[in-house]
mmCIF file of C-alpha atoms in Angstrom:
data_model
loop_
_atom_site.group_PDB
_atom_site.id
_atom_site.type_symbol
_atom_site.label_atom_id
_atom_site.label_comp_id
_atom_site.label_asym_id
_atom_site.label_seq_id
_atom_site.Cartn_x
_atom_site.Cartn_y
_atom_site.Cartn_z
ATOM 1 C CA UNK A 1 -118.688 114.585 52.489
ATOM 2 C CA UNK A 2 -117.101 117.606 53.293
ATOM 3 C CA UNK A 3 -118.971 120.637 54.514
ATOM 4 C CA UNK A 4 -118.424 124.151 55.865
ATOM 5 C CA UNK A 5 -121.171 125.773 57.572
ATOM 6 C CA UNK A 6 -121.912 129.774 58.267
ATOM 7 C CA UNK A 7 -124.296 131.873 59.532
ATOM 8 C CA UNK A 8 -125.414 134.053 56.764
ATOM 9 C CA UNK A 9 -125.818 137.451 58.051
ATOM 10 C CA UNK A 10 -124.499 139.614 60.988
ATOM 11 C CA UNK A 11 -124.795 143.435 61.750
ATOM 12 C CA UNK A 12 -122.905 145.238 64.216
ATOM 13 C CA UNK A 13 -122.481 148.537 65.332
ATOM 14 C CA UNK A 14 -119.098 150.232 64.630
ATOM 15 C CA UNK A 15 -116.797 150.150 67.333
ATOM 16 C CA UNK A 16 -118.632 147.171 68.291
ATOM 17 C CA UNK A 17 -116.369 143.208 68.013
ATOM 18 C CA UNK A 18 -117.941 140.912 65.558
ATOM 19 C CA UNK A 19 -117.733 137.259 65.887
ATOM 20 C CA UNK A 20 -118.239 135.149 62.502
ATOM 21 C CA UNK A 21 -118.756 131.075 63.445
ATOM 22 C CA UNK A 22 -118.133 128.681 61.618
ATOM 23 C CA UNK A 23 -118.804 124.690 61.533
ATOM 24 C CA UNK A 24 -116.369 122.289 59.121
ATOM 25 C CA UNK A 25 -116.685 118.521 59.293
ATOM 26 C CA UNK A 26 -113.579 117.502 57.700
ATOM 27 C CA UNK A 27 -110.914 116.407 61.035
ATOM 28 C CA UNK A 28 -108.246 115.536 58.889
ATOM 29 C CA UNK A 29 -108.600 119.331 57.569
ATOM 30 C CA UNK A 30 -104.455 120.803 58.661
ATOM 31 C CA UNK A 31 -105.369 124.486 58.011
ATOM 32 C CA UNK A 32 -108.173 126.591 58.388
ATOM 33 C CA UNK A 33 -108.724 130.052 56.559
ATOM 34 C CA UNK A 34 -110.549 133.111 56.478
ATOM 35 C CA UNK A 35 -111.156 135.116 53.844
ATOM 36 C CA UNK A 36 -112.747 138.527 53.049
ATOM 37 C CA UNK A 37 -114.439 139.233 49.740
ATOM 38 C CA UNK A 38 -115.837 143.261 49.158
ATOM 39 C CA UNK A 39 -118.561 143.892 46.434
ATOM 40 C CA UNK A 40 -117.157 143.348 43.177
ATOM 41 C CA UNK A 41 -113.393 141.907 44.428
ATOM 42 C CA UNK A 42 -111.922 138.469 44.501
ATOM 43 C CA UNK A 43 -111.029 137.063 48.153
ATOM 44 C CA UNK A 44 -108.424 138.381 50.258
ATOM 45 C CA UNK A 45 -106.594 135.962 52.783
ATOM 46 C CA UNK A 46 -107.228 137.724 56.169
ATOM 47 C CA UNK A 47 -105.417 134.560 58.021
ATOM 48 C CA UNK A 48 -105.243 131.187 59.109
ATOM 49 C CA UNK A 49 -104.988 129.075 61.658
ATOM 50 C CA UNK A 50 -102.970 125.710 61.749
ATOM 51 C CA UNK A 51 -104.987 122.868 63.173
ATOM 52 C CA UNK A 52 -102.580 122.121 66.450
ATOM 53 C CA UNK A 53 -103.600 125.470 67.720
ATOM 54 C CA UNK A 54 -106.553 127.011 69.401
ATOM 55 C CA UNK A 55 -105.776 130.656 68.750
ATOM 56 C CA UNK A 56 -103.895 133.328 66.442
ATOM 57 C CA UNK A 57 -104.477 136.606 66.750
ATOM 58 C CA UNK A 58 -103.476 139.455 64.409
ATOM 59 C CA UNK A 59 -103.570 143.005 65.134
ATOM 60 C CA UNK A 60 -107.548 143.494 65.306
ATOM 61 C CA UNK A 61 -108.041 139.805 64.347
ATOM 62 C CA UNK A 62 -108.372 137.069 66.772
ATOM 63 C CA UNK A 63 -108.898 133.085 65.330
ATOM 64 C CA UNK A 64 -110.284 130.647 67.999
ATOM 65 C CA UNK A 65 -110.256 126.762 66.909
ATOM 66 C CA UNK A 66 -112.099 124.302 68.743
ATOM 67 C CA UNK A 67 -111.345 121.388 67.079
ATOM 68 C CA UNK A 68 -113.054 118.696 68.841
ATOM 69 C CA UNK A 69 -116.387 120.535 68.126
ATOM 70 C CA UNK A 70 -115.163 121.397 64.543
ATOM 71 C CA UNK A 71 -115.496 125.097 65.374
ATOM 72 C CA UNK A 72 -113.942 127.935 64.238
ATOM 73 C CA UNK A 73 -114.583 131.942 64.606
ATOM 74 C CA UNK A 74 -113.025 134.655 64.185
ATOM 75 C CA UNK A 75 -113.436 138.238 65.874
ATOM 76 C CA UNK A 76 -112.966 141.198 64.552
ATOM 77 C CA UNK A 77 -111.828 144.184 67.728
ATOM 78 C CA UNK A 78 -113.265 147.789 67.440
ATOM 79 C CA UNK A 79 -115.256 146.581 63.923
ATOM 80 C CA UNK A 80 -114.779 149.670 61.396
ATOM 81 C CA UNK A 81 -117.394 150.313 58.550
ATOM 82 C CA UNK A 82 -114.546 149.632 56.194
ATOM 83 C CA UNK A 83 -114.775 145.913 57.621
ATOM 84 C CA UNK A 84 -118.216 145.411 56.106
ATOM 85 C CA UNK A 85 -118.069 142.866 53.216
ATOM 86 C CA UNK A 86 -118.546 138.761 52.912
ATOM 87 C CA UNK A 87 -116.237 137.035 55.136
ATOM 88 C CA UNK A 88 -115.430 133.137 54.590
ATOM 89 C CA UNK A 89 -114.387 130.289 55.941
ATOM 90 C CA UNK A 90 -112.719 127.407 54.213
ATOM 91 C CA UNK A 91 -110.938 124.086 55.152
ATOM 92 C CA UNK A 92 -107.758 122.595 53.458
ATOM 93 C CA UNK A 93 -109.339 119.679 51.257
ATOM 94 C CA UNK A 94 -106.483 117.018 52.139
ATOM 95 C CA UNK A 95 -104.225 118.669 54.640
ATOM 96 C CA UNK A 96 -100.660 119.902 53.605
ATOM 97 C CA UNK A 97 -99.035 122.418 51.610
ATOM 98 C CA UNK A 98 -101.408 121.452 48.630
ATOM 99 C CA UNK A 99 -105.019 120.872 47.299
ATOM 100 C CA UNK A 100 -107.863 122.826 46.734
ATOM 101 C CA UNK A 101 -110.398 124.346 49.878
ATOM 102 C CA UNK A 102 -113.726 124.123 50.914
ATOM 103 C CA UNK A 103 -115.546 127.194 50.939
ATOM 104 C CA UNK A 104 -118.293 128.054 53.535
ATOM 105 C CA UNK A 105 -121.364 129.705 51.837
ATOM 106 C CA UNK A 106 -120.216 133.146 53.516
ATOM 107 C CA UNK A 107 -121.259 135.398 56.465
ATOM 108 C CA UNK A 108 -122.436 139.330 55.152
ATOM 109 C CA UNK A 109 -121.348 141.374 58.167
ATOM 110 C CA UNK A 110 -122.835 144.956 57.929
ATOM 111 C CA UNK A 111 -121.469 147.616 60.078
ATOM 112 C CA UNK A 112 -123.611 150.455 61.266
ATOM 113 C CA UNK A 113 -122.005 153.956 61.915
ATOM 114 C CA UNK B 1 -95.681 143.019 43.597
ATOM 115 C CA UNK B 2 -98.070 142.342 41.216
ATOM 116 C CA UNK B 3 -101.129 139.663 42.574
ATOM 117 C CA UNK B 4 -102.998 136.606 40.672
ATOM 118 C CA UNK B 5 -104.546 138.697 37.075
ATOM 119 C CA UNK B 6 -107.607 137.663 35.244
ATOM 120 C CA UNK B 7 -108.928 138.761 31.850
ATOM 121 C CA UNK B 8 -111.142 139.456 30.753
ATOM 122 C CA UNK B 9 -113.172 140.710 33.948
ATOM 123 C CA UNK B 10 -116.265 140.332 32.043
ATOM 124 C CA UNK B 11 -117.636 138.029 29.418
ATOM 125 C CA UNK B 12 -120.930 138.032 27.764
ATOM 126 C CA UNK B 13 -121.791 135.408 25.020
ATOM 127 C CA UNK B 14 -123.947 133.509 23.815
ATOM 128 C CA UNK B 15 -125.184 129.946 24.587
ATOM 129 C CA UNK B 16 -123.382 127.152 22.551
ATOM 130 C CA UNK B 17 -120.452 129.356 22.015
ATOM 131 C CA UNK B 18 -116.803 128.850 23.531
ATOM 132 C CA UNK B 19 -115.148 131.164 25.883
ATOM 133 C CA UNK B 20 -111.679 131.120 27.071
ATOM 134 C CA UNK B 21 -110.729 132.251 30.128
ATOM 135 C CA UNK B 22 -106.857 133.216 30.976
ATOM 136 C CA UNK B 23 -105.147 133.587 34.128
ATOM 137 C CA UNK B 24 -101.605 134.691 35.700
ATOM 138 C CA UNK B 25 -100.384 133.511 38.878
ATOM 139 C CA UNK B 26 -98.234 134.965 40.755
ATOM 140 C CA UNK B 27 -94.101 134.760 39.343
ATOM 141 C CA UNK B 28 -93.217 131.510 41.365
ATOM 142 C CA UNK B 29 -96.491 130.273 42.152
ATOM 143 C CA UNK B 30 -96.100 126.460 41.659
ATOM 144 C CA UNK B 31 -99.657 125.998 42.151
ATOM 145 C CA UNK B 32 -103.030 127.075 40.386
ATOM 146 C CA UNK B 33 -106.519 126.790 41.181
ATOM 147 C CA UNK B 34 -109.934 127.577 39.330
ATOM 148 C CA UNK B 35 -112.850 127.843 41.301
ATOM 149 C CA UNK B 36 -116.773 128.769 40.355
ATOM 150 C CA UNK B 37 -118.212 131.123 41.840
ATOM 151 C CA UNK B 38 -122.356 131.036 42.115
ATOM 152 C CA UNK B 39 -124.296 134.177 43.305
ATOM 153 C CA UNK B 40 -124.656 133.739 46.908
ATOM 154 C CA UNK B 41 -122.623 130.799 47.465
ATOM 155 C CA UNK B 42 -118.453 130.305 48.391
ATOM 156 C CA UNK B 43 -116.286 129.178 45.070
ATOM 157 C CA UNK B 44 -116.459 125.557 44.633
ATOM 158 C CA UNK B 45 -113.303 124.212 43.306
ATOM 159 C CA UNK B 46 -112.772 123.499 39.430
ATOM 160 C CA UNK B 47 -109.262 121.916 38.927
ATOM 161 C CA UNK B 48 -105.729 122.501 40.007
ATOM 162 C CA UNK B 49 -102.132 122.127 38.593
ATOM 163 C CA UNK B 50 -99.095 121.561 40.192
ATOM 164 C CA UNK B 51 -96.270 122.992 37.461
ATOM 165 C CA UNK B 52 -97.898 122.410 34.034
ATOM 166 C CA UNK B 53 -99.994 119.142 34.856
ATOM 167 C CA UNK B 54 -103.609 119.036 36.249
ATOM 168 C CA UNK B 55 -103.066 117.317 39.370
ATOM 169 C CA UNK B 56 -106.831 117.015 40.754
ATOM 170 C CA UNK B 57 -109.607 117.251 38.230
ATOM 171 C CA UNK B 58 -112.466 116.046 39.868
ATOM 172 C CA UNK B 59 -114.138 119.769 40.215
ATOM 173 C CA UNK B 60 -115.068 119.990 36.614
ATOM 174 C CA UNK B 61 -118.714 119.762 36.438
ATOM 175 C CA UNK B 62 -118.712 117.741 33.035
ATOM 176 C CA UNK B 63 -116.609 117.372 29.934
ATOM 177 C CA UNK B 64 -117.381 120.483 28.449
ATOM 178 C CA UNK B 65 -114.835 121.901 30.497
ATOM 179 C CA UNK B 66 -110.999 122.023 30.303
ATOM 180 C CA UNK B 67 -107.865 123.715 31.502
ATOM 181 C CA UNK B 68 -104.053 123.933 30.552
ATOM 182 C CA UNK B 69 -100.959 125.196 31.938
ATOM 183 C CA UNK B 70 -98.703 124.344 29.243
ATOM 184 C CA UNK B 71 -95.503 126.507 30.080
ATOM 185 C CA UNK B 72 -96.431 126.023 34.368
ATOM 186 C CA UNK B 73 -97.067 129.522 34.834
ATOM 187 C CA UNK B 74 -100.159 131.308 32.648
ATOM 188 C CA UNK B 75 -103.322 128.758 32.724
ATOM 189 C CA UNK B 76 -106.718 129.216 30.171
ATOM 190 C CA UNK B 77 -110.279 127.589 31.553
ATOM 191 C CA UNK B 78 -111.762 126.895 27.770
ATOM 192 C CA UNK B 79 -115.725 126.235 28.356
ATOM 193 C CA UNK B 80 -117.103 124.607 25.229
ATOM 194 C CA UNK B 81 -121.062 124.854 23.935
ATOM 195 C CA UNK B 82 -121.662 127.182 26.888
ATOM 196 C CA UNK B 83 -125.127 126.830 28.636
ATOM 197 C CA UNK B 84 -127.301 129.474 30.391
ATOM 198 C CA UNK B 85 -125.954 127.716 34.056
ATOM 199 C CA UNK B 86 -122.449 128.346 33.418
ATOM 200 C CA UNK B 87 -122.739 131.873 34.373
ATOM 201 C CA UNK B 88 -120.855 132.093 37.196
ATOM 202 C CA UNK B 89 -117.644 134.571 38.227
ATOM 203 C CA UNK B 90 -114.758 132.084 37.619
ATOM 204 C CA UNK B 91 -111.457 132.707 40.096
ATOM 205 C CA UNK B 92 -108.025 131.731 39.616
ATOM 206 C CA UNK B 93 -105.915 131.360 42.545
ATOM 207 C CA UNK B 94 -102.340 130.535 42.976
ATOM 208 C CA UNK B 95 -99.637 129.071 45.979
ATOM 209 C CA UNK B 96 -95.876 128.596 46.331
ATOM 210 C CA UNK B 97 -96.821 125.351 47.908
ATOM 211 C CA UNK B 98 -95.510 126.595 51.028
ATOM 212 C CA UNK B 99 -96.833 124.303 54.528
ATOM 213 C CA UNK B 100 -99.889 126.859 55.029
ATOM 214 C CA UNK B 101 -101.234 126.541 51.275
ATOM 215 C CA UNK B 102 -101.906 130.418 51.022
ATOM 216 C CA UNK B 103 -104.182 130.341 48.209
ATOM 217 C CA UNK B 104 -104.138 134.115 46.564
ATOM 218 C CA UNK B 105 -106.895 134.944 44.480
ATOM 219 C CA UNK B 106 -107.611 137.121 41.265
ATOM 220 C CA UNK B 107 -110.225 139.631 40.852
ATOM 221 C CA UNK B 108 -112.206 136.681 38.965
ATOM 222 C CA UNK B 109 -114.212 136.376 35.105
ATOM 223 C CA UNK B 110 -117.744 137.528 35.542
ATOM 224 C CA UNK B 111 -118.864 134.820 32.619
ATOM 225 C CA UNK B 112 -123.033 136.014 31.316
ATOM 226 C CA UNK B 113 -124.135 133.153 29.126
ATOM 227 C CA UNK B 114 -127.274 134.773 27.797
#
């Protein structure tokens, strides 16, 4: 079945980069997301990253794919304490402009002034 | 513009009572999603329609659990006979069907069944 797998907790220091990982099993998967969720808020898309490529990168945002090891992360540059909140990962269920996702179980990344 | 809206943002009732839970996509938005979502866990997906019909059901934990989308744009979640486990924060989310399948989410339900 399918499966998304994070590490639960990271804490960095601010000005510090943060790397989230993540582990998905499904291959056929055509997009790969990351969202951000703070306390009491729904999720906010952050990006994604379209299976035929290994990296996007967004202003302070950088997406790395390795998809033969089913691995995705995503670093955050010069992490602010504003960036501290749940971030997940989640898999297209069937590919293509439709269908629901997969949700990881999500990584809480504190930052420390 | 205005994003995915939810009411109400909280519900508390009791069990064995129904509970209806509305959402607004986004003007456009083709697609809808409901997803669960547990305390400490990602959402887990519920059911989503494509215009006004439920095109993948399989989310629904058991038949006490339904959704329309009669008109293809506002959708209700109706939970019937609630039960202490169905306390959950219940988000809508909704797409234009575009290639990437940009899912935007609502604020969510915070659903208490005491």
């Amino acid at each position: 079945g399918e499966d998304v797998e994070q590490s639960l907790f990271l804490s960095v220091r601010e000005g510090d980069s943060s790397v989230i990982n993540c582990t998905y099993t499904d291959s056929s998967s055509t997009y790969l997301y990351w969202y951000k969720q703070e306390p009491g808020a729904g999720l906010q898309l952050l990006t994604y990253i379209f299976s035929n490529m290994d990296m996007k990168q967004d202003q302070r945002l950088t997406v790395l794919l390795n998809k033969k090891d089913k691995h995705l992360s995503l670093r955050i540059a010069d992490t602010q304490t504003g960036d501290s909140a749940i971030y997940f990962c989640a898999e297209s269920m069937r590919g293509g402009s439709q269908g629901n996702l997969i949700f990881g179980k999500g990584t809480k990344l504190s930052v420390k002034p | 513009g205005a994003g995915v809206s939810q009411t109400p943002s909280n519900k508390v009732t009791e069990k064995g009572k129904y509970v209806e839970l509305r959402c607004d996509p986004i003007s456009g938005h083709t697609a809808l999603y409901w997803y669960r979502q547990s305390l400490g866990q990602g959402p887990e997906f519920l059911i989503y329609f494509q215009g006004t019909g439920a095109a993948d059901d399989s989310g629904l934990p058991n038949d006490r659990f339904f959704a329309v989308r009669p008109e293809g744009s506002v959708s209700t979640l109706k939970i019937q006979r609630t039960e202490r486990g169905d306390s959950a924060v219940y988000l809508c989310a909704s797409s234009d069907g575009t290639s990437a399948n940009e899912q935007f989410f609502g604020p969510g339900t915070r659903l208490t069944v005491l």
